[in-house]
Amino acid sequence: MRKQGEQKPRGDVSALAGKLASKLEAALARQGRRRFCWLPVFLALGSALYFTLRCEPDRAEFLTLALVLGGLILFQAAGRTGLLQRWRNHRLYVRFPGSALPVLKRCLAGAVMAGLGGFLLAAWQAHRQPPMPDLPHEAVWLEGRLTEAVTLPPRQKGQQARLRLTLAQVVFDSPWYFNDAPLSRQVRVTVQPRQFPGLVSPEGKLSSPATQIGGLLRLRALLHPPSPPFMPGGRDPQREAWFSGLAGSGTGYGAVEFPEGARGQRKLQALAWTLEKLRLSWAQRIMTVLPGPDGAVAATLLVGETGGISPTLRQEFAASGLAHILAVAGLHLGMVMVVCAWACRRLLTFFEGPALRWPCRDLSLCAALLSGAVYVGLTGAHLPGVRALGMAALAVLGLLAGRKAVSMRSLALVALALLVISPVLVLDVSFQMSFAAVMALIAGYERWAESLHRLRGLSLWHRLGSATLGLGLTSLLAGGATLPITMAHFGRLQPWFIVANLIAVPLMGLWVMPLGVLCLVLMPFSGLVPLADLALVPMGWGIAVIRALAHGVAELPAASVPTGTFSGGAVACCLLGLCLVCLWQGRIRWLGVPLIAAGLALGLTTPRPVLIVAPDGRFIAVRDTAKQAFGAGPGRNEALRASWGEETGFDTAAALPAACRQEGSCILPLAGRPTQLVHLRLKARGQTTTTPNESPEPEMCREVLLAVSLVPARRPCPGVPYLTRLSTRRDGAWAVYATGMSGTAAGAADEKRVKKTVLRLVSDRSWRGNRPWVGPPGFEGLPGLPLARAE
């Protein structure tokens, strides 16, 4: 035996490493063709790594990574073709202990190549985006082509709905932008319906601007660039606008004009605009037959028009765990295709000739796929619908070829194609939720499909019971898989989502969507005979039941528990654990459960700030207790409050004490601790900007750890960190964290030693770093004029 403190022999370490490598080789060999499903996982990890960097790599680093990736690809290709066979006995040839381990080496090389490929693809997508233009700083006349028109719900009761117009090929009528080329990015402008001629009837009814899609518009608007995040680490609108092709948004003034003469348009664009016209006209027809919230939900399900859904209704669906019903995705597409395939096959087998001579099953599958493509186009061709359509196409091809309909490999192929085309999708919440839900459904039905098939009998009641049980299992698997992602991105936990989905999903599949498909089939003939109304009315009955269910579940105690959003590491931990549970074959898969639990624990224990300053320096939130924060600032900013409440999990609806608002300067404790004080200055109370407002006493300054001022003023306490409007203009939003105790500080009068908290100040610029979508301080876009040689 070895003595205590004696090192372990090197041979024992090598033998242990060889044994572990051999076991890993055997485990990987047992995975078979399932190993391919991990390729998009490592591709996504590489893409996510690029977006988490604080500094943009330079050209030399990108070139080095590209050379490494190319070398690995050539080496693997040479090994597969046998060109390296004569160097197998060379002394520099790398051998793993124990055996050759070919599967392990191929898997490691594939993982590294996928990660490097995802990193380089993400960088290439980021750098090939058009630059962010310098928008006018004043209200100007602009002219552009209308590509989308969305009806927004009114902000308050009694107000009229608004229109959000998306314009492409925008030019500005301004001397500073004279004879400039049209913008390569789109612009969104919000206008009132009365500004759009012909939308409001004499009776006060609002119609759809479908006839103007694709035409030129001219209006006067005040634009602003995409806003920075409301807090460090929060949602990044600038990054979203950079990759979505958005230049900015604003508000329109005056009437909208329609100039004669138009610039040329491509045939593909004309086809897209024609489909948009059809979609908006059908949405108007649906909401005319079903006025109110039922019609808004029906328009969302059938044509993807979500503008009519009020914030209250959307909040009820989110609190009850039914928000996925309002997002057209794989669930809706699957229901549409199943209904169309069943109806087509029943129609073909009803006649003797086609039933005996034609391949009714294959024709029904092709008709279902065609109907699914039409449905995705009608609903706007959003990412979840496109992903589901790709999965459906592979499933139909598999059934036509006599292969398995839905498999993990088809899901991996669709994910791989989407990540190669647009790597930034790895950060999109709909992408994560869609693939997590489908992956859980495939893994779950691989385990319980035979049990469900045995429960299916010949009678109608057995078939309905089996279908209802299948829909319930679908909602349970999809809801459980997307629960960590929902908590991570929306900062809410809906514990009653299982109860709501067990009732709502079967009702959607057996009543609402079949009638919706019938309505879409009859809609082209509604101009002659209103046949579609016969299907819309009973469809509205089912939607009313789902709305009542959402309202009832949202009223239950603890229906929506605020948790705060998770960090990127916690999200990655949860997703990797889910991939391990669903993709791996064997007992090792259950190691993903503690990995998911670790991600949830990491997200729930993420430090929350004790004070936040808005990026414009006009609004602050001070944490008073563990569950409440005070807000202050001129005017009301509900979007900012909602974002802060979602990110932190705190209630930001409270107001600062009356003394702070009236006197304009006050001292508050941080997180309810009297030894942690912050000095706030909200207004100058008629004094000059250089005269301080009632600065605290020197004894009080010993307890003040931070000073914040919303107006220009002198530093109230020397030596104390001071945040002003200048700080936010230079570095964006600020968040203050309490990291721990610094030791002791002696008091002046009683010699009492008091522990003081160390504050960590984090700015948005230090969090996001130097990236292509993050401009320098004061950056508002590149001018349209040609740059100088130095620039």
mmCIF file of N, CA and C in Angstrom, residues 526-610:
data_model
loop_
_atom_site.group_PDB
_atom_site.id
_atom_site.type_symbol
_atom_site.label_atom_id
_atom_site.label_comp_id
_atom_site.label_asym_id
_atom_site.label_seq_id
_atom_site.Cartn_x
_atom_site.Cartn_y
_atom_site.Cartn_z
ATOM 1 N N SER A 526 -67.165 33.493 -49.471
ATOM 2 C CA SER A 526 -68.019 34.307 -48.602
ATOM 3 C C SER A 526 -68.586 35.512 -49.314
ATOM 4 N N GLY A 527 -67.982 35.905 -50.452
ATOM 5 C CA GLY A 527 -68.535 37.034 -51.180
ATOM 6 C C GLY A 527 -69.868 36.726 -51.813
ATOM 7 N N LEU A 528 -70.098 35.466 -52.154
ATOM 8 C CA LEU A 528 -71.373 35.074 -52.758
ATOM 9 C C LEU A 528 -72.395 34.687 -51.696
ATOM 10 N N VAL A 529 -72.017 33.703 -50.882
ATOM 11 C CA VAL A 529 -72.895 33.225 -49.815
ATOM 12 C C VAL A 529 -72.067 33.199 -48.530
ATOM 13 N N PRO A 530 -72.537 33.777 -47.447
ATOM 14 C CA PRO A 530 -71.748 33.810 -46.204
ATOM 15 C C PRO A 530 -71.691 32.442 -45.520
ATOM 16 N N LEU A 531 -71.046 31.479 -46.205
ATOM 17 C CA LEU A 531 -70.959 30.143 -45.630
ATOM 18 C C LEU A 531 -69.961 30.094 -44.473
ATOM 19 N N ALA A 532 -68.897 30.910 -44.557
ATOM 20 C CA ALA A 532 -67.884 30.873 -43.504
ATOM 21 C C ALA A 532 -68.449 31.308 -42.157
ATOM 22 N N ASP A 533 -69.513 32.133 -42.177
ATOM 23 C CA ASP A 533 -70.105 32.567 -40.915
ATOM 24 C C ASP A 533 -70.714 31.401 -40.156
ATOM 25 N N LEU A 534 -71.185 30.398 -40.886
ATOM 26 C CA LEU A 534 -71.780 29.244 -40.221
ATOM 27 C C LEU A 534 -70.753 28.469 -39.403
ATOM 28 N N ALA A 535 -69.499 28.516 -39.807
ATOM 29 C CA ALA A 535 -68.448 27.853 -39.037
ATOM 30 C C ALA A 535 -67.837 28.775 -37.994
ATOM 31 N N LEU A 536 -67.837 30.081 -38.257
ATOM 32 C CA LEU A 536 -67.222 31.016 -37.311
ATOM 33 C C LEU A 536 -68.006 31.119 -36.011
ATOM 34 N N VAL A 537 -69.328 31.089 -36.118
ATOM 35 C CA VAL A 537 -70.147 31.268 -34.906
ATOM 36 C C VAL A 537 -69.924 30.138 -33.908
ATOM 37 N N PRO A 538 -70.029 28.854 -34.281
ATOM 38 C CA PRO A 538 -69.722 27.813 -33.282
ATOM 39 C C PRO A 538 -68.255 27.787 -32.881
ATOM 40 N N MET A 539 -67.357 28.211 -33.772
ATOM 41 C CA MET A 539 -65.957 28.328 -33.369
ATOM 42 C C MET A 539 -65.800 29.356 -32.251
ATOM 43 N N GLY A 540 -66.569 30.429 -32.336
ATOM 44 C CA GLY A 540 -66.536 31.427 -31.268
ATOM 45 C C GLY A 540 -67.030 30.887 -29.951
ATOM 46 N N TRP A 541 -67.948 29.928 -29.983
ATOM 47 C CA TRP A 541 -68.399 29.318 -28.723
ATOM 48 C C TRP A 541 -67.231 28.604 -28.027
ATOM 49 N N GLY A 542 -66.462 27.831 -28.794
ATOM 50 C CA GLY A 542 -65.321 27.140 -28.200
ATOM 51 C C GLY A 542 -64.263 28.110 -27.696
ATOM 52 N N ILE A 543 -64.036 29.201 -28.443
ATOM 53 C CA ILE A 543 -63.065 30.209 -27.993
ATOM 54 C C ILE A 543 -63.547 30.869 -26.710
ATOM 55 N N ALA A 544 -64.845 31.090 -26.596
ATOM 56 C CA ALA A 544 -65.381 31.685 -25.362
ATOM 57 C C ALA A 544 -65.145 30.778 -24.160
ATOM 58 N N VAL A 545 -65.288 29.466 -24.352
ATOM 59 C CA VAL A 545 -65.008 28.536 -23.256
ATOM 60 C C VAL A 545 -63.537 28.592 -22.858
ATOM 61 N N ILE A 546 -62.629 28.663 -23.834
ATOM 62 C CA ILE A 546 -61.192 28.739 -23.525
ATOM 63 C C ILE A 546 -60.869 30.053 -22.824
ATOM 64 N N ARG A 547 -61.510 31.144 -23.256
ATOM 65 C CA ARG A 547 -61.281 32.427 -22.585
ATOM 66 C C ARG A 547 -61.758 32.380 -21.141
ATOM 67 N N ALA A 548 -62.928 31.795 -20.924
ATOM 68 C CA ALA A 548 -63.426 31.671 -19.554
ATOM 69 C C ALA A 548 -62.493 30.805 -18.708
ATOM 70 N N LEU A 549 -61.965 29.739 -19.306
ATOM 71 C CA LEU A 549 -61.010 28.899 -18.591
ATOM 72 C C LEU A 549 -59.745 29.677 -18.235
ATOM 73 N N ALA A 550 -59.226 30.459 -19.190
ATOM 74 C CA ALA A 550 -58.026 31.257 -18.916
ATOM 75 C C ALA A 550 -58.280 32.280 -17.819
ATOM 76 N N HIS A 551 -59.456 32.903 -17.859
ATOM 77 C CA HIS A 551 -59.780 33.887 -16.820
ATOM 78 C C HIS A 551 -59.919 33.220 -15.456
ATOM 79 N N GLY A 552 -60.573 32.048 -15.420
ATOM 80 C CA GLY A 552 -60.742 31.366 -14.135
ATOM 81 C C GLY A 552 -59.433 30.876 -13.554
ATOM 82 N N VAL A 553 -58.571 30.316 -14.389
ATOM 83 C CA VAL A 553 -57.280 29.836 -13.890
ATOM 84 C C VAL A 553 -56.401 31.002 -13.459
ATOM 85 N N ALA A 554 -56.467 32.129 -14.194
ATOM 86 C CA ALA A 554 -55.664 33.296 -13.821
ATOM 87 C C ALA A 554 -56.091 33.890 -12.494
ATOM 88 N N GLU A 555 -57.341 33.662 -12.082
ATOM 89 C CA GLU A 555 -57.823 34.182 -10.802
ATOM 90 C C GLU A 555 -57.492 33.264 -9.635
ATOM 91 N N LEU A 556 -56.982 32.069 -9.893
ATOM 92 C CA LEU A 556 -56.642 31.155 -8.806
ATOM 93 C C LEU A 556 -55.474 31.698 -7.996
ATOM 94 N N PRO A 557 -55.357 31.303 -6.723
ATOM 95 C CA PRO A 557 -54.225 31.773 -5.919
ATOM 96 C C PRO A 557 -52.900 31.250 -6.475
ATOM 97 N N ALA A 558 -51.915 32.124 -6.477
ATOM 98 C CA ALA A 558 -50.572 31.804 -6.976
ATOM 99 C C ALA A 558 -50.608 31.308 -8.409
ATOM 100 N N ALA A 559 -51.491 31.918 -9.231
ATOM 101 C CA ALA A 559 -51.571 31.506 -10.631
ATOM 102 C C ALA A 559 -50.344 31.935 -11.420
ATOM 103 N N SER A 560 -49.756 33.052 -11.066
ATOM 104 C CA SER A 560 -48.561 33.543 -11.747
ATOM 105 C C SER A 560 -47.593 34.059 -10.694
ATOM 106 N N VAL A 561 -46.567 33.281 -10.409
ATOM 107 C CA VAL A 561 -45.596 33.617 -9.363
ATOM 108 C C VAL A 561 -44.391 34.285 -10.018
ATOM 109 N N PRO A 562 -44.038 35.515 -9.643
ATOM 110 C CA PRO A 562 -42.856 36.151 -10.242
ATOM 111 C C PRO A 562 -41.570 35.494 -9.751
ATOM 112 N N THR A 563 -40.692 35.179 -10.676
ATOM 113 C CA THR A 563 -39.409 34.554 -10.344
ATOM 114 C C THR A 563 -38.215 35.355 -10.820
ATOM 115 N N GLY A 564 -38.427 36.291 -11.738
ATOM 116 C CA GLY A 564 -37.300 36.976 -12.337
ATOM 117 C C GLY A 564 -36.690 36.146 -13.451
ATOM 118 N N THR A 565 -36.098 36.808 -14.416
ATOM 119 C CA THR A 565 -35.490 36.097 -15.533
ATOM 120 C C THR A 565 -34.172 35.454 -15.114
ATOM 121 N N PHE A 566 -33.726 34.499 -15.923
ATOM 122 C CA PHE A 566 -32.513 33.751 -15.626
ATOM 123 C C PHE A 566 -31.360 34.294 -16.462
ATOM 124 N N SER A 567 -30.170 33.980 -15.999
ATOM 125 C CA SER A 567 -28.976 34.326 -16.753
ATOM 126 C C SER A 567 -28.785 33.353 -17.914
ATOM 127 N N GLY A 568 -27.870 33.700 -18.809
ATOM 128 C CA GLY A 568 -27.616 32.836 -19.952
ATOM 129 C C GLY A 568 -27.072 31.478 -19.551
ATOM 130 N N GLY A 569 -26.245 31.432 -18.504
ATOM 131 C CA GLY A 569 -25.720 30.155 -18.041
ATOM 132 C C GLY A 569 -26.799 29.239 -17.508
ATOM 133 N N ALA A 570 -27.783 29.807 -16.793
ATOM 134 C CA ALA A 570 -28.879 28.985 -16.274
ATOM 135 C C ALA A 570 -29.747 28.438 -17.404
ATOM 136 N N VAL A 571 -29.999 29.262 -18.427
ATOM 137 C CA VAL A 571 -30.786 28.795 -19.573
ATOM 138 C C VAL A 571 -30.051 27.676 -20.302
ATOM 139 N N ALA A 572 -28.739 27.852 -20.516
ATOM 140 C CA ALA A 572 -27.969 26.814 -21.196
ATOM 141 C C ALA A 572 -27.949 25.523 -20.392
ATOM 142 N N CYS A 573 -27.877 25.634 -19.070
ATOM 143 C CA CYS A 573 -27.869 24.441 -18.221
ATOM 144 C C CYS A 573 -29.196 23.683 -18.339
ATOM 145 N N CYS A 574 -30.314 24.415 -18.330
ATOM 146 C CA CYS A 574 -31.624 23.761 -18.459
ATOM 147 C C CYS A 574 -31.787 23.106 -19.824
ATOM 148 N N LEU A 575 -31.373 23.795 -20.882
ATOM 149 C CA LEU A 575 -31.536 23.239 -22.226
ATOM 150 C C LEU A 575 -30.628 22.034 -22.449
ATOM 151 N N LEU A 576 -29.401 22.077 -21.933
ATOM 152 C CA LEU A 576 -28.509 20.923 -22.068
ATOM 153 C C LEU A 576 -29.051 19.719 -21.296
ATOM 154 N N GLY A 577 -29.606 19.964 -20.124
ATOM 155 C CA GLY A 577 -30.214 18.869 -19.380
ATOM 156 C C GLY A 577 -31.396 18.272 -20.112
ATOM 157 N N LEU A 578 -32.216 19.118 -20.739
ATOM 158 C CA LEU A 578 -33.348 18.610 -21.509
ATOM 159 C C LEU A 578 -32.875 17.809 -22.721
ATOM 160 N N CYS A 579 -31.830 18.287 -23.398
ATOM 161 C CA CYS A 579 -31.279 17.544 -24.537
ATOM 162 C C CYS A 579 -30.736 16.192 -24.088
ATOM 163 N N LEU A 580 -30.095 16.141 -22.929
ATOM 164 C CA LEU A 580 -29.554 14.873 -22.442
ATOM 165 C C LEU A 580 -30.675 13.887 -22.138
ATOM 166 N N VAL A 581 -31.768 14.359 -21.545
ATOM 167 C CA VAL A 581 -32.887 13.472 -21.221
ATOM 168 C C VAL A 581 -33.565 12.954 -22.488
ATOM 169 N N CYS A 582 -33.712 13.803 -23.493
ATOM 170 C CA CYS A 582 -34.481 13.428 -24.679
ATOM 171 C C CYS A 582 -33.649 12.742 -25.752
ATOM 172 N N LEU A 583 -32.384 13.110 -25.891
ATOM 173 C CA LEU A 583 -31.585 12.604 -27.004
ATOM 174 C C LEU A 583 -30.766 11.376 -26.654
ATOM 175 N N TRP A 584 -30.296 11.275 -25.420
ATOM 176 C CA TRP A 584 -29.418 10.167 -25.072
ATOM 177 C C TRP A 584 -30.230 8.888 -24.854
ATOM 178 N N GLN A 585 -29.668 7.774 -25.257
ATOM 179 C CA GLN A 585 -30.299 6.470 -25.077
ATOM 180 C C GLN A 585 -29.504 5.682 -24.044
ATOM 181 N N GLY A 586 -30.144 5.415 -22.915
ATOM 182 C CA GLY A 586 -29.478 4.699 -21.840
ATOM 183 C C GLY A 586 -29.726 5.378 -20.510
ATOM 184 N N ARG A 587 -29.185 4.780 -19.460
ATOM 185 C CA ARG A 587 -29.421 5.315 -18.120
ATOM 186 C C ARG A 587 -28.717 6.628 -17.866
ATOM 187 N N ILE A 588 -27.705 6.950 -18.680
ATOM 188 C CA ILE A 588 -27.009 8.222 -18.479
ATOM 189 C C ILE A 588 -27.945 9.400 -18.737
ATOM 190 N N ARG A 589 -29.022 9.179 -19.477
ATOM 191 C CA ARG A 589 -29.932 10.262 -19.806
ATOM 192 C C ARG A 589 -30.522 10.910 -18.559
ATOM 193 N N TRP A 590 -30.671 10.148 -17.477
ATOM 194 C CA TRP A 590 -31.296 10.704 -16.274
ATOM 195 C C TRP A 590 -30.374 11.657 -15.534
ATOM 196 N N LEU A 591 -29.110 11.761 -15.968
ATOM 197 C CA LEU A 591 -28.250 12.811 -15.413
ATOM 198 C C LEU A 591 -28.705 14.194 -15.852
ATOM 199 N N GLY A 592 -29.552 14.241 -16.885
ATOM 200 C CA GLY A 592 -30.081 15.533 -17.291
ATOM 201 C C GLY A 592 -31.062 16.132 -16.306
ATOM 202 N N VAL A 593 -31.699 15.292 -15.485
ATOM 203 C CA VAL A 593 -32.653 15.815 -14.491
ATOM 204 C C VAL A 593 -31.944 16.682 -13.454
ATOM 205 N N PRO A 594 -30.863 16.216 -12.809
ATOM 206 C CA PRO A 594 -30.158 17.134 -11.897
ATOM 207 C C PRO A 594 -29.542 18.326 -12.616
ATOM 208 N N LEU A 595 -29.222 18.168 -13.902
ATOM 209 C CA LEU A 595 -28.696 19.315 -14.648
ATOM 210 C C LEU A 595 -29.774 20.381 -14.827
ATOM 211 N N ILE A 596 -31.005 19.953 -15.114
ATOM 212 C CA ILE A 596 -32.111 20.912 -15.206
ATOM 213 C C ILE A 596 -32.383 21.553 -13.849
ATOM 214 N N ALA A 597 -32.340 20.728 -12.795
ATOM 215 C CA ALA A 597 -32.545 21.272 -11.443
ATOM 216 C C ALA A 597 -31.458 22.278 -11.083
ATOM 217 N N ALA A 598 -30.227 21.989 -11.492
ATOM 218 C CA ALA A 598 -29.138 22.932 -11.217
ATOM 219 C C ALA A 598 -29.349 24.244 -11.972
ATOM 220 N N GLY A 599 -29.840 24.157 -13.228
ATOM 221 C CA GLY A 599 -30.128 25.376 -13.970
ATOM 222 C C GLY A 599 -31.237 26.195 -13.333
ATOM 223 N N LEU A 600 -32.297 25.517 -12.857
ATOM 224 C CA LEU A 600 -33.370 26.235 -12.167
ATOM 225 C C LEU A 600 -32.873 26.870 -10.875
ATOM 226 N N ALA A 601 -32.069 26.140 -10.108
ATOM 227 C CA ALA A 601 -31.528 26.697 -8.864
ATOM 228 C C ALA A 601 -30.618 27.883 -9.147
ATOM 229 N N LEU A 602 -29.812 27.763 -10.197
ATOM 230 C CA LEU A 602 -28.928 28.873 -10.558
ATOM 231 C C LEU A 602 -29.717 30.095 -10.991
ATOM 232 N N GLY A 603 -30.815 29.873 -11.735
ATOM 233 C CA GLY A 603 -31.622 31.005 -12.165
ATOM 234 C C GLY A 603 -32.400 31.648 -11.033
ATOM 235 N N LEU A 604 -32.933 30.824 -10.121
ATOM 236 C CA LEU A 604 -33.712 31.380 -9.013
ATOM 237 C C LEU A 604 -32.846 32.091 -7.989
ATOM 238 N N THR A 605 -31.580 31.720 -7.894
ATOM 239 C CA THR A 605 -30.663 32.365 -6.941
ATOM 240 C C THR A 605 -29.797 33.433 -7.594
ATOM 241 N N THR A 606 -30.151 33.845 -8.817
ATOM 242 C CA THR A 606 -29.394 34.915 -9.478
ATOM 243 C C THR A 606 -29.515 36.203 -8.676
ATOM 244 N N PRO A 607 -28.410 36.898 -8.400
ATOM 245 C CA PRO A 607 -28.503 38.158 -7.640
ATOM 246 C C PRO A 607 -29.369 39.180 -8.368
ATOM 247 N N ARG A 608 -30.235 39.833 -7.621
ATOM 248 C CA ARG A 608 -31.107 40.868 -8.163
ATOM 249 C C ARG A 608 -30.607 42.241 -7.713
ATOM 250 N N PRO A 609 -30.704 43.240 -8.576
ATOM 251 C CA PRO A 609 -30.191 44.565 -8.202
ATOM 252 C C PRO A 609 -31.028 45.219 -7.111
ATOM 253 N N VAL A 610 -30.369 46.056 -6.334
ATOM 254 C CA VAL A 610 -31.067 46.833 -5.308
ATOM 255 C C VAL A 610 -31.451 48.209 -5.825
#
